[in-house]
PDB file of C-alpha atoms and ligand atoms in Angstrom:
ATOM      1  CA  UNK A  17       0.000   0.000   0.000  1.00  0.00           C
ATOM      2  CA  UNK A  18       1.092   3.622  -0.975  1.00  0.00           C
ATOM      3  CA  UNK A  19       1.061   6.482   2.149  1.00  0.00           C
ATOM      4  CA  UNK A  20      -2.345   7.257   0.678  1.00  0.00           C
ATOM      5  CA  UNK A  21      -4.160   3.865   0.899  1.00  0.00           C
ATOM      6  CA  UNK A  22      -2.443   3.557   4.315  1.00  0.00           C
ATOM      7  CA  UNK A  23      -4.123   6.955   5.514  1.00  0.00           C
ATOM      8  CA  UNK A  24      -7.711   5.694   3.892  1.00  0.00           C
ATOM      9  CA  UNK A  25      -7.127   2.954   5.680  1.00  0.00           C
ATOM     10  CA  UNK A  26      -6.373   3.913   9.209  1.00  0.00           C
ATOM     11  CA  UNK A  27      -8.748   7.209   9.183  1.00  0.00           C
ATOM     12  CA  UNK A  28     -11.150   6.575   6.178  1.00  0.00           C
ATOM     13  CA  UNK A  29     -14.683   5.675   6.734  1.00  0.00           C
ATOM     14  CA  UNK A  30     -16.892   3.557   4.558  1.00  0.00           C
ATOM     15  CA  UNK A  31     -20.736   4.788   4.026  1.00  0.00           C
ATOM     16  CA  UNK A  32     -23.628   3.071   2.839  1.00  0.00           C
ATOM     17  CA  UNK A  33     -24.718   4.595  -0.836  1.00  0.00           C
ATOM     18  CA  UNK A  34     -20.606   3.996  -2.017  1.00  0.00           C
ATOM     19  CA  UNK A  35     -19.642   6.968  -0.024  1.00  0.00           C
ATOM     20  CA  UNK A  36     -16.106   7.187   1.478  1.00  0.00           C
ATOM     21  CA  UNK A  37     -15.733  10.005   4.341  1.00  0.00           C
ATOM     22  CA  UNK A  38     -11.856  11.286   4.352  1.00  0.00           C
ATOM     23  CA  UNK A  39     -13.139  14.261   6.255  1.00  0.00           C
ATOM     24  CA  UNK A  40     -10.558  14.067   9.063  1.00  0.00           C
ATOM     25  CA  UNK A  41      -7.689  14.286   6.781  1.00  0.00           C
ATOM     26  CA  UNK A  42      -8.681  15.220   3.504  1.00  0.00           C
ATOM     27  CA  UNK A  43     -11.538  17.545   2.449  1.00  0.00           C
ATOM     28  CA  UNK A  44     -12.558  18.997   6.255  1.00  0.00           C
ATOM     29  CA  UNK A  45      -9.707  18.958   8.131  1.00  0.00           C
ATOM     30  CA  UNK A  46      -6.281  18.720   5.979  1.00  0.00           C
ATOM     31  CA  UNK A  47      -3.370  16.685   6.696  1.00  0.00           C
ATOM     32  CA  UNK A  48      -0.519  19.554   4.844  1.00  0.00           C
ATOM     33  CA  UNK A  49       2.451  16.911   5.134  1.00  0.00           C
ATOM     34  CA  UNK A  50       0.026  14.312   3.446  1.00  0.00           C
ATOM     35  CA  UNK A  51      -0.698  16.860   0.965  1.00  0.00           C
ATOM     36  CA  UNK A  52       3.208  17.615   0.083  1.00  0.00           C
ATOM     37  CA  UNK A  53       3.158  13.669  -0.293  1.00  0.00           C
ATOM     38  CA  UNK A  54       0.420  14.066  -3.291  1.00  0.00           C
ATOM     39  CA  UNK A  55       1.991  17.238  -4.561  1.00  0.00           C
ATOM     40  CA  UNK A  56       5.534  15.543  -5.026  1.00  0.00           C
ATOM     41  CA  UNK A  57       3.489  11.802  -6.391  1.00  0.00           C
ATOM     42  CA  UNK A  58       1.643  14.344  -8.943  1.00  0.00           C
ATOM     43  CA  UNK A  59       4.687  16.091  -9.881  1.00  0.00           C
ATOM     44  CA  UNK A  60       6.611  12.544 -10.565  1.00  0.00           C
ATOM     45  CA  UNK A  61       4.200  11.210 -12.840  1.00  0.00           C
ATOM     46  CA  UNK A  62       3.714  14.267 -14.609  1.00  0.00           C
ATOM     47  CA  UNK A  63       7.340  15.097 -14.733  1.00  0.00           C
ATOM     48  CA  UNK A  64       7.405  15.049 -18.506  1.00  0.00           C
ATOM     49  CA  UNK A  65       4.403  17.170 -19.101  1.00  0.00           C
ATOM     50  CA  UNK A  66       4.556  21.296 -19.958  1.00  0.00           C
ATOM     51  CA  UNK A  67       2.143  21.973 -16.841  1.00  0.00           C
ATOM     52  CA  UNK A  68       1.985  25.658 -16.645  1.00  0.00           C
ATOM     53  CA  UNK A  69      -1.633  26.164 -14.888  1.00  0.00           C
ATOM     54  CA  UNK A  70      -3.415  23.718 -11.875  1.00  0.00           C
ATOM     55  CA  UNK A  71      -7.006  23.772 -12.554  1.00  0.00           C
ATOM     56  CA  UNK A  72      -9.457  22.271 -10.098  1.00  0.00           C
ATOM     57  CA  UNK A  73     -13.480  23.104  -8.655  1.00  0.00           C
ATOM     58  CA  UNK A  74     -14.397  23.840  -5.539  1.00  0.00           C
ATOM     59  CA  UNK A  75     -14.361  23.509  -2.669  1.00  0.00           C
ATOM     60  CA  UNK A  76     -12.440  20.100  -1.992  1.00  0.00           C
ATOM     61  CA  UNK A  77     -10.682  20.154  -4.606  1.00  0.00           C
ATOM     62  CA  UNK A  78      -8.484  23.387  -3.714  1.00  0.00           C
ATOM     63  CA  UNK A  79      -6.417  22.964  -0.989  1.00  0.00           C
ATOM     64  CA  UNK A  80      -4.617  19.921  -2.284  1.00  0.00           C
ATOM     65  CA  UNK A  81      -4.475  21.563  -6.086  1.00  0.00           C
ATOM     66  CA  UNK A  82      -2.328  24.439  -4.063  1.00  0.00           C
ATOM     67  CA  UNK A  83      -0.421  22.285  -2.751  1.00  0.00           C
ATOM     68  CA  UNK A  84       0.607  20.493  -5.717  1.00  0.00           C
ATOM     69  CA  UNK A  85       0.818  23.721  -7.218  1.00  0.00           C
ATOM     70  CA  UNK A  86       3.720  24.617  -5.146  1.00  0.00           C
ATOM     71  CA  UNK A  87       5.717  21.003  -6.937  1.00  0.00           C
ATOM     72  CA  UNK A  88       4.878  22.129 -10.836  1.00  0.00           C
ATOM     73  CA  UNK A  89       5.337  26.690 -10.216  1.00  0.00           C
ATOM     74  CA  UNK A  90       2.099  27.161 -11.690  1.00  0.00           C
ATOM     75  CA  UNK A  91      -1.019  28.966 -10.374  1.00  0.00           C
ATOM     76  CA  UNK A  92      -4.000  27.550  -9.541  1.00  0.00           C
ATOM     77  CA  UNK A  93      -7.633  28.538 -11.158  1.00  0.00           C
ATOM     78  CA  UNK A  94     -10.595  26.858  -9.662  1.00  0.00           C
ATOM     79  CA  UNK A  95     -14.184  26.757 -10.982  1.00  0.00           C
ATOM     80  CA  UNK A  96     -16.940  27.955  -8.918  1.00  0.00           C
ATOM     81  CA  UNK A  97     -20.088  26.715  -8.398  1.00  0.00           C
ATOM     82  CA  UNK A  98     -22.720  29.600  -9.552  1.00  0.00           C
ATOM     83  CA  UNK A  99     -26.534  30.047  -9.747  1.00  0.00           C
ATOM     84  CA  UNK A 100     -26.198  33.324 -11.654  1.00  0.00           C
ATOM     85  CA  UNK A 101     -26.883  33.090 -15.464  1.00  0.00           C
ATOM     86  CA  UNK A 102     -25.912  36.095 -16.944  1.00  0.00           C
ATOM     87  CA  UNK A 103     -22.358  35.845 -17.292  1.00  0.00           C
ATOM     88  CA  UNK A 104     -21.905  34.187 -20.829  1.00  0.00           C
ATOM     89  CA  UNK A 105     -18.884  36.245 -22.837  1.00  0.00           C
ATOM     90  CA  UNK A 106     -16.902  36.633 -19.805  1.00  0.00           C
ATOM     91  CA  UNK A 107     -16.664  33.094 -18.089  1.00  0.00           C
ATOM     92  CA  UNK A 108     -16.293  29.302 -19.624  1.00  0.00           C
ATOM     93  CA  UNK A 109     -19.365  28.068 -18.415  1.00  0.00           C
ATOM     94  CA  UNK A 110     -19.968  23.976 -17.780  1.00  0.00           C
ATOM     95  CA  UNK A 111     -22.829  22.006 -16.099  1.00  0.00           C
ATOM     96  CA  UNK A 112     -21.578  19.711 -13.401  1.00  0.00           C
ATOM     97  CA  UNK A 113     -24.131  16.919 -11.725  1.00  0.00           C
ATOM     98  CA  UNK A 114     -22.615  16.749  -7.856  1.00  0.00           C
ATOM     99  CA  UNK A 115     -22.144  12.663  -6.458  1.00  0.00           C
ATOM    100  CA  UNK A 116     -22.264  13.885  -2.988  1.00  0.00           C
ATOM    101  CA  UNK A 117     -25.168  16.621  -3.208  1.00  0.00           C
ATOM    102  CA  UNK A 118     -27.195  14.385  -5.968  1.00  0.00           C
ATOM    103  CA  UNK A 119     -27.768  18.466  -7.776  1.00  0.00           C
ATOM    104  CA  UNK A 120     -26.858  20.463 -10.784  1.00  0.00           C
ATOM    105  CA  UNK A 121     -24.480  23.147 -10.922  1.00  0.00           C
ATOM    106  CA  UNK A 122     -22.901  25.508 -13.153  1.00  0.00           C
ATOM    107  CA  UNK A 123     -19.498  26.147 -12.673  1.00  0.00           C
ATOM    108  CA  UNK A 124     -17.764  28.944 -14.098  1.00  0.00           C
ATOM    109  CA  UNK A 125     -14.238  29.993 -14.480  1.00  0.00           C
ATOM    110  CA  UNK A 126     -13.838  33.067 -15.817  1.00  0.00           C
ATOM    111  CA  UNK A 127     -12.151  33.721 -19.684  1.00  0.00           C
ATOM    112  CA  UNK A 128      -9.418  36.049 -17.877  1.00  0.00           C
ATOM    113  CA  UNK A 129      -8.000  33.158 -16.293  1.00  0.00           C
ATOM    114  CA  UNK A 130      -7.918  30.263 -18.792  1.00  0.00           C
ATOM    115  CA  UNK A 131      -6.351  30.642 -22.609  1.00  0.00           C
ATOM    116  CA  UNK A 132      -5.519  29.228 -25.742  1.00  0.00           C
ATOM    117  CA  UNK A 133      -1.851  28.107 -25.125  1.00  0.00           C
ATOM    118  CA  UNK A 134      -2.232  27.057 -21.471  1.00  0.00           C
ATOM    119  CA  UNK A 135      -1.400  24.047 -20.528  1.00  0.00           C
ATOM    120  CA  UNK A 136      -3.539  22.058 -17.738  1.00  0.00           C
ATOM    121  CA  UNK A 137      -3.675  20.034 -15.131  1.00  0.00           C
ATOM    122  CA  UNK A 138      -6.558  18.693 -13.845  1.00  0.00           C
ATOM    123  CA  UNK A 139      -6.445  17.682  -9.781  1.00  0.00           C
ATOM    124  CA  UNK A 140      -9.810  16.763  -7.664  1.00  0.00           C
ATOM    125  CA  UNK A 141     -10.267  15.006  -4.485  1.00  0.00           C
ATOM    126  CA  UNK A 142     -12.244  12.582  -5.600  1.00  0.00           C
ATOM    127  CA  UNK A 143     -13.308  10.519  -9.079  1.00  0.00           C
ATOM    128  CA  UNK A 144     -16.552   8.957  -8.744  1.00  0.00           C
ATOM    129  CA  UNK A 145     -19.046   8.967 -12.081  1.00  0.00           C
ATOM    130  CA  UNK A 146     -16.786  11.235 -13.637  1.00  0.00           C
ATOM    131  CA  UNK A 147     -18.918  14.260 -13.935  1.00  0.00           C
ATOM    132  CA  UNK A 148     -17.001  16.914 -12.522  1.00  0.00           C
ATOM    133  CA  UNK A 149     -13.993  15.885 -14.367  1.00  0.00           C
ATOM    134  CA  UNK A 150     -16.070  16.419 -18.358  1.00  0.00           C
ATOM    135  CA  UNK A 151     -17.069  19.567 -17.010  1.00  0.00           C
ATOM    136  CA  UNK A 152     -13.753  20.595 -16.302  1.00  0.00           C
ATOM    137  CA  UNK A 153     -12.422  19.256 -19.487  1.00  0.00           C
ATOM    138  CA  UNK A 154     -15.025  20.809 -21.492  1.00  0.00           C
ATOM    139  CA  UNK A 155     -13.931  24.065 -19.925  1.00  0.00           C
ATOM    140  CA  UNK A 156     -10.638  23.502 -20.702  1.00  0.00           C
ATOM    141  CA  UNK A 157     -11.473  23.145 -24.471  1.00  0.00           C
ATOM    142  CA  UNK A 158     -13.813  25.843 -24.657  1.00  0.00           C
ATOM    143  CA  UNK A 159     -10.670  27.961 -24.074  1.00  0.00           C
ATOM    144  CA  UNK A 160      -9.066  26.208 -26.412  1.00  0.00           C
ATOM    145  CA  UNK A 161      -6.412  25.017 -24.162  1.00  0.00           C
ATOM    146  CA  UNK A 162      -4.585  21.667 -23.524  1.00  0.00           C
ATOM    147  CA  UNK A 163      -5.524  19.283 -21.048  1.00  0.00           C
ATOM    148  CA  UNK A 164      -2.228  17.480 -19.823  1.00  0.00           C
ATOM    149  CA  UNK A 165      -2.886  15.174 -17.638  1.00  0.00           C
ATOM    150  CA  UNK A 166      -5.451  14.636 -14.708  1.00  0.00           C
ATOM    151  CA  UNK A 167      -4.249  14.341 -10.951  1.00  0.00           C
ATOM    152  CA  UNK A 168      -6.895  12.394  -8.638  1.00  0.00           C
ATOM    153  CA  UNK A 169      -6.171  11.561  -4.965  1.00  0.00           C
ATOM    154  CA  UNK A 170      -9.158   8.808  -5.036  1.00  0.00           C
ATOM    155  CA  UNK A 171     -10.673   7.261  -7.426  1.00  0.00           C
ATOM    156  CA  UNK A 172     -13.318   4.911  -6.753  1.00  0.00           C
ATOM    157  CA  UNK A 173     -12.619   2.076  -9.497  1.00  0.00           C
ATOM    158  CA  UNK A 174     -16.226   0.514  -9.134  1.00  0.00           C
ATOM    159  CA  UNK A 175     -17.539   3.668 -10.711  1.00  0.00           C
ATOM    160  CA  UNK A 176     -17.841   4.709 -14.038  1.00  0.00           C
ATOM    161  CA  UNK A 177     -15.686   7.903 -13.968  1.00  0.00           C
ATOM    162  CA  UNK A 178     -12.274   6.259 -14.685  1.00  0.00           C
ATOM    163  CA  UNK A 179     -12.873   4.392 -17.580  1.00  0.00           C
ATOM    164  CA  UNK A 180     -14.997   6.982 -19.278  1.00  0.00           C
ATOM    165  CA  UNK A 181     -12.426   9.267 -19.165  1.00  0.00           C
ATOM    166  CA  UNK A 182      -9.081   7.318 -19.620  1.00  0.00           C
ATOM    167  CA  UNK A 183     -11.154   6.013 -22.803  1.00  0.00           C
ATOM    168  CA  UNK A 184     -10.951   9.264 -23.795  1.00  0.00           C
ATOM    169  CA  UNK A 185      -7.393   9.124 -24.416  1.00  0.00           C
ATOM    170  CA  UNK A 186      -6.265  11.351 -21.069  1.00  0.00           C
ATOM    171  CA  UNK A 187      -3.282  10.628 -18.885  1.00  0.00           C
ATOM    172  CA  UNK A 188      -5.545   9.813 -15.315  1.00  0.00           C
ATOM    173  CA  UNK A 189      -3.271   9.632 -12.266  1.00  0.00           C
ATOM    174  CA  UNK A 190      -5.275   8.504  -9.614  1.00  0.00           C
ATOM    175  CA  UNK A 191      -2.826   8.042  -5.790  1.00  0.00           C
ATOM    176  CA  UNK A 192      -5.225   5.446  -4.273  1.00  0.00           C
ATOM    177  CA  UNK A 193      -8.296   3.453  -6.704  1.00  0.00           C
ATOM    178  CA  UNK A 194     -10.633   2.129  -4.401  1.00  0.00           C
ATOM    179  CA  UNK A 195     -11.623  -1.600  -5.943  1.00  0.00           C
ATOM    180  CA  UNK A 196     -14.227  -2.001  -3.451  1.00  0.00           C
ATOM    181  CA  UNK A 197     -15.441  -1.480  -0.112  1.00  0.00           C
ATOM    182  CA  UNK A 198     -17.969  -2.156   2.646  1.00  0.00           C
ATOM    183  CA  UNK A 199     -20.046  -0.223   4.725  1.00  0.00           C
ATOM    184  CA  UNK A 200     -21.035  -3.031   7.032  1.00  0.00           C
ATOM    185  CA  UNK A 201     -17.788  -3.782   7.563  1.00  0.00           C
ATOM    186  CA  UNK A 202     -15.879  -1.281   6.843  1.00  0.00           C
ATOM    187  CA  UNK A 203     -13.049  -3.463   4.871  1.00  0.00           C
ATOM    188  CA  UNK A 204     -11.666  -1.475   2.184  1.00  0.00           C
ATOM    189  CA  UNK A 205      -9.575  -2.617  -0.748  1.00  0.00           C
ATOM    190  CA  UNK A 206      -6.952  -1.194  -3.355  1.00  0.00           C
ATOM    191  CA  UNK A 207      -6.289  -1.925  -7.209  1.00  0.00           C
ATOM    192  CA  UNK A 208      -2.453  -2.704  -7.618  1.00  0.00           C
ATOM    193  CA  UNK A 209      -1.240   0.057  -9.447  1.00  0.00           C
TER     194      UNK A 209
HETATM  195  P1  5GP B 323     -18.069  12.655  -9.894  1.00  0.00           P
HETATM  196  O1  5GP B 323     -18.368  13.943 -10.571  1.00  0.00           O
HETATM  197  O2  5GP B 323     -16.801  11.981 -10.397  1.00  0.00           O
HETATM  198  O3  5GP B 323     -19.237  11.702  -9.873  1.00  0.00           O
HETATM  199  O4  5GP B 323     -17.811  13.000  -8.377  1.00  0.00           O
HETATM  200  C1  5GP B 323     -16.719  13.769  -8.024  1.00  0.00           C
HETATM  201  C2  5GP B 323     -17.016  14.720  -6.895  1.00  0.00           C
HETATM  202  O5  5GP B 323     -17.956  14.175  -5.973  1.00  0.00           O
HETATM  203  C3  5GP B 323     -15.753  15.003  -6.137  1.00  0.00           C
HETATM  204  O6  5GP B 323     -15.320  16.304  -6.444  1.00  0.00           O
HETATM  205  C4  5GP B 323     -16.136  14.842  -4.673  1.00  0.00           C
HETATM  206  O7  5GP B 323     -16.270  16.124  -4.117  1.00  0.00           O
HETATM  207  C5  5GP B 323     -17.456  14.140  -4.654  1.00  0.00           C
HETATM  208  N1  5GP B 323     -17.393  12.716  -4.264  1.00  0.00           N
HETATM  209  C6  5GP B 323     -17.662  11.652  -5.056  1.00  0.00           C
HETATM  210  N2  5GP B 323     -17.595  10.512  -4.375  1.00  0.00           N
HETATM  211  C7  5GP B 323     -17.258  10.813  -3.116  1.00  0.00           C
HETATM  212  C8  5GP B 323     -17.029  10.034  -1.933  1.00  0.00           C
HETATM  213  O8  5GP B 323     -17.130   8.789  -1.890  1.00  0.00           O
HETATM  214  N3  5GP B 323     -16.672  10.714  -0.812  1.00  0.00           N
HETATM  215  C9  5GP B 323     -16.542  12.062  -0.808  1.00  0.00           C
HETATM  216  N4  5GP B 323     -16.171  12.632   0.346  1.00  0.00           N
HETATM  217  N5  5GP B 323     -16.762  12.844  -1.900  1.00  0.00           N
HETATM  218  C10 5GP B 323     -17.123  12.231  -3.044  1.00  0.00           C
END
């Protein structure tokens, strides 16, 4: 087991309805030194890549995204979640379908921030049916820029999200890919990676 399965593992708890709570570590409270661990993992398997801009949503999704940030010297841009619908012509606008929430958002990043040339890297929290990641790549397009690779810290493998999008051709780094797991009782396992 990597230092990230080994964290899921000790602190993680499993819900019923496939949900995995990494709240005391992860997206509530946030370990830093476990999220210099990701940084540097992203970093290594990107190493080849021209990364010059971190692109992620909030809110989760943030603090480790600035923290890898720090590993590749790029800034950070993250979509927001907006109700407001009269901001077409200045903001790349996608529709995003939340796992957790079970509701519809658009996020928005605005056109200042994202251009033709850039080139991206995509980093979440999690990868479940793989609907925050389109909208972000469809973003990413609209600007006309290039999506590099995608950085996830957990994927759950017993979702659709992961195939769908590394059938799509993109370089999908995922730290830990949860094969399966039990809310009864609570065992959790990995995909050897
Ligand atoms: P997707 O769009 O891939 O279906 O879901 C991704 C988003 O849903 C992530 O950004 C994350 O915030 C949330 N999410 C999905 N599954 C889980 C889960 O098992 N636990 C937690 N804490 N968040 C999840």
């Amino acid at each position: 087991m990597n230092f990230l399965e080994e964290r899921i593992v000790k602190d993680g708890i499993v819900r019923e309805g496939n949900v995995l709570k990494v709240d005391s570590f992860l997206n509530h409270q946030m370990d830093i030194s476990l999220f210099e661990q990701m940084g540097e993992e992203f970093k290594r398997r990107f190493a080849d890549k021209p990364i010059n801009k971190i692109l992620t949503i909030e809110a989760s999704g943030i603090g480790i995204a600035c923290i890898a940030a720090k590993y590749f010297n790029a800034p950070v841009v993250f979509a927001k979640k907006s109700k407001s619908i009269n901001i077409e012509g200045e903001m790349y606008v996608a529709e995003v379908e939340s796992f957790t929430h079970k509701c519809k958002n658009q996020v928005i990043v605005s056109k200042k921030f994202l251009n033709e040339g850039d080139h991206v890297l995509i980093i979440d929290d999690f990868l479940a049916n793989g609907c925050a990641l389109q909208g972000l790549i469809s973003i990413v397009n609209s600007a006309g820029a290039t999506v590099e690779g995608i950085g996830i810290a957990i994927e759950k493998g017993f979702q659709a999200g992961g195939s769908v999008i590394r059938n799509l051709g993109y370089q999908l780094e995922s730290l830990a890919i949860v094969e399966s797991m039990d809310a009864a009782t609570g065992k959790i396992t990995f995909r050897e990676q």
